[in-house]
XYZ file of N, CA and C in Angstrom:
255
model
N 5.926 -6.975 -11.287
C 5.463 -8.000 -10.856
C 4.661 -7.804 -9.518
N 4.649 -6.469 -9.138
C 3.890 -6.160 -7.647
C 2.340 -6.105 -8.465
N 1.629 -6.026 -7.219
C -0.058 -5.794 -7.645
C -0.043 -4.309 -7.202
N -1.117 -3.819 -8.014
C -1.809 -2.680 -7.825
C -3.292 -2.721 -7.598
N -3.620 -2.254 -6.090
C -4.818 -2.215 -5.912
C -5.439 -0.737 -5.497
N -6.008 -0.085 -6.412
C -6.441 1.267 -5.995
C -7.352 1.517 -5.272
N -7.312 2.239 -4.366
C -8.461 2.316 -3.299
C -8.758 3.813 -3.743
N -10.058 4.045 -4.044
C -10.385 5.414 -4.326
C -11.675 5.686 -3.237
N -11.893 7.216 -3.177
C -12.914 7.776 -2.401
C -13.631 8.890 -3.449
N -15.012 8.948 -3.424
C -15.521 9.806 -4.016
C -16.337 10.759 -3.445
N -16.699 11.699 -3.596
C -17.561 12.657 -3.027
C -19.188 12.295 -3.534
N -19.311 11.724 -4.434
C -20.725 11.464 -5.058
C -21.031 10.200 -4.842
N -22.204 9.868 -4.889
C -22.864 8.839 -4.729
C -22.760 7.826 -5.836
N -23.018 6.473 -5.676
C -23.024 5.679 -6.943
C -23.908 6.268 -8.306
N -24.997 6.793 -7.949
C -25.821 7.278 -8.832
C -24.981 8.505 -9.515
N -24.020 9.360 -9.099
C -23.544 10.268 -9.793
C -22.588 9.729 -10.851
N -22.226 8.386 -10.802
C -21.537 7.796 -11.916
C -22.581 6.868 -12.781
N -23.348 7.628 -13.398
C -24.154 6.831 -14.580
C -24.795 7.849 -15.380
N -25.018 7.605 -16.520
C -25.312 8.276 -17.763
C -26.149 9.679 -17.453
N -26.986 9.426 -16.250
C -27.817 10.535 -16.109
C -27.359 11.045 -14.808
N -26.337 10.801 -14.243
C -25.523 11.528 -12.984
C -24.695 12.373 -13.460
N -24.300 13.216 -12.525
C -23.264 14.478 -12.756
C -22.173 14.062 -13.561
N -21.411 12.860 -13.220
C -20.334 12.398 -14.165
C -20.421 11.945 -15.464
N -21.745 11.698 -15.665
C -22.417 11.067 -16.984
C -21.579 9.623 -17.453
N -20.893 9.096 -16.338
C -20.067 7.927 -16.810
C -19.988 6.984 -15.555
N -20.117 5.817 -15.942
C -19.734 4.879 -14.902
C -18.251 5.054 -14.169
N -18.136 4.643 -12.864
C -16.903 5.057 -12.285
C -15.624 4.210 -13.271
N -15.989 2.969 -13.835
C -14.855 2.293 -14.456
C -14.404 3.130 -15.416
N -15.150 3.928 -16.048
C -14.780 4.746 -17.060
C -13.396 5.732 -16.863
N -13.221 5.908 -15.507
C -12.326 6.715 -14.994
C -10.985 6.222 -14.657
N -11.028 4.735 -14.648
C -9.941 3.966 -14.111
C -8.753 3.755 -15.286
N -9.046 3.720 -16.588
C -8.113 3.330 -17.482
C -6.943 3.978 -17.394
N -6.840 5.380 -17.011
C -5.449 6.161 -16.962
C -4.553 5.524 -15.762
N -5.109 5.178 -14.713
C -4.642 4.783 -13.346
C -4.359 3.137 -13.606
N -4.981 2.356 -14.199
C -4.467 0.981 -14.728
C -3.382 1.005 -15.566
N -3.472 1.789 -16.625
C -2.274 1.858 -17.700
C -1.150 2.177 -16.937
N -1.127 3.208 -15.940
C 0.075 3.526 -15.402
C 0.731 2.540 -14.617
N -0.257 1.658 -13.849
C 0.162 0.486 -13.342
C 0.730 -0.790 -14.207
N -0.012 -0.934 -15.133
C 0.552 -1.705 -15.976
C 2.056 -1.508 -16.624
N 2.041 -0.048 -17.214
C 3.311 0.470 -17.640
C 4.485 0.183 -16.630
N 4.170 0.283 -15.410
C 5.180 -0.009 -14.423
C 5.584 -1.394 -14.139
N 4.716 -2.357 -14.746
C 4.870 -3.608 -14.519
C 4.207 -4.216 -13.503
N 2.932 -3.720 -13.027
C 2.256 -4.260 -12.036
C 0.872 -5.006 -12.441
N 0.484 -5.661 -11.836
C -0.555 -6.723 -11.928
C -1.709 -5.784 -11.468
N -2.716 -5.241 -12.288
C -3.922 -4.586 -12.162
C -5.027 -5.349 -11.167
N -5.575 -4.933 -10.184
C -6.359 -5.446 -9.432
C -7.784 -4.540 -9.506
N -8.860 -5.213 -9.578
C -10.084 -4.321 -9.358
C -10.002 -3.221 -8.315
N -10.457 -1.943 -8.663
C -10.150 -1.050 -7.467
C -11.287 -1.110 -6.333
N -10.918 -0.734 -5.201
C -12.029 -0.736 -4.293
C -12.440 0.889 -4.190
N -13.699 1.058 -4.166
C -14.328 2.382 -4.193
C -15.184 2.779 -3.116
N -15.026 3.805 -2.368
C -15.955 4.122 -1.246
C -16.544 5.441 -2.063
N -17.887 5.085 -2.464
C -18.687 6.305 -2.750
C -19.199 7.320 -1.598
N -19.293 8.739 -1.874
C -19.801 9.445 -0.741
C -19.114 9.335 0.525
N -17.808 9.281 0.441
C -16.971 8.724 1.759
C -17.179 9.875 2.723
N -17.304 11.011 2.220
C -17.771 12.063 3.622
C -19.097 12.315 3.982
N -19.965 11.255 3.537
C -21.107 11.217 4.101
C -21.692 9.895 4.714
N -20.915 8.884 4.672
C -21.196 7.583 5.020
C -21.206 7.512 6.503
N -22.053 6.564 7.001
C -22.076 6.398 8.468
C -21.041 5.660 9.160
N -20.524 5.787 10.241
C -19.378 5.060 10.971
C -19.926 3.490 10.706
N -20.936 3.025 10.688
C -21.111 1.598 10.485
C -20.926 1.282 8.806
N -21.219 2.065 8.078
C -20.774 1.827 6.505
C -19.466 1.879 6.488
N -18.741 2.872 7.146
C -17.262 2.932 7.080
C -16.540 1.514 7.495
N -16.919 1.184 8.691
C -16.733 0.116 9.270
C -16.545 -1.315 8.396
N -18.002 -1.199 7.766
C -18.216 -2.518 6.843
C -17.376 -2.226 5.641
N -17.033 -1.116 5.133
C -16.203 -0.975 4.039
C -14.414 -1.217 4.422
N -14.437 -1.160 5.539
C -12.917 -1.319 6.034
C -12.758 -2.717 6.308
N -13.811 -3.520 6.749
C -13.732 -4.974 6.842
C -13.529 -5.637 5.529
N -14.411 -5.007 4.503
C -14.245 -5.666 2.914
C -12.740 -5.444 2.745
N -12.230 -4.343 3.116
C -10.861 -3.942 2.295
C -9.818 -4.936 2.926
N -9.812 -5.039 4.145
C -9.014 -5.775 5.054
C -9.138 -7.388 4.638
N -10.496 -7.858 4.228
C -10.574 -9.081 3.757
C -9.946 -9.372 2.426
N -10.155 -8.309 1.577
C -9.568 -8.324 0.172
C -8.137 -8.521 0.100
N -7.400 -7.585 1.325
C -6.024 -7.750 1.324
C -5.512 -8.937 1.852
N -6.173 -9.545 2.859
C -5.632 -10.829 3.429
C -5.836 -11.952 2.235
N -6.730 -11.734 1.504
C -7.068 -12.764 0.209
C -5.799 -12.635 -0.643
N -5.472 -11.330 -1.385
C -4.539 -11.119 -1.885
C -2.998 -11.421 -1.319
N -2.804 -11.299 0.076
C -1.685 -11.798 0.629
C -1.729 -13.149 0.417
N -2.810 -13.995 0.955
C -2.927 -15.552 0.961
C -2.556 -16.076 -0.542
N -2.883 -15.472 -1.622
C -2.692 -15.705 -2.969
C -1.099 -15.597 -3.403
N -0.398 -15.034 -2.555
C 0.957 -14.677 -3.049
C 1.761 -15.471 -2.009
N 1.524 -16.345 -1.251
C 2.136 -17.275 -0.360
C 2.379 -18.298 -1.042
N 3.606 -18.808 -1.175
C 3.844 -20.343 -1.771
C 3.063 -21.310 -1.119
N 2.488 -22.108 -1.578
C 1.775 -23.450 -0.779
C 2.760 -24.194 -0.420
N 2.439 -24.877 0.740
C 3.365 -25.808 1.399
C 2.872 -27.295 0.977
N 3.675 -28.331 0.548
C 3.426 -29.467 0.167
C 2.728 -30.222 1.399
């Protein structure tokens, strides 16, 4: 019953995950094994958080990604808390 939120970093830019890019497939093509593993373990799959070109992004971009990640976690936690009457 736990949630699985896969947070992945890539060395490639988003354009690398395109039919004409080095990986020749969108990033979503690479998620099924991780998603299936989570589901096999009885987890609820959440769409992944992906940071492309992680070793090249600026501090400001990293801070923005961190803020988005933090907001996503807070939203997930808020949705799990029982509502009060």
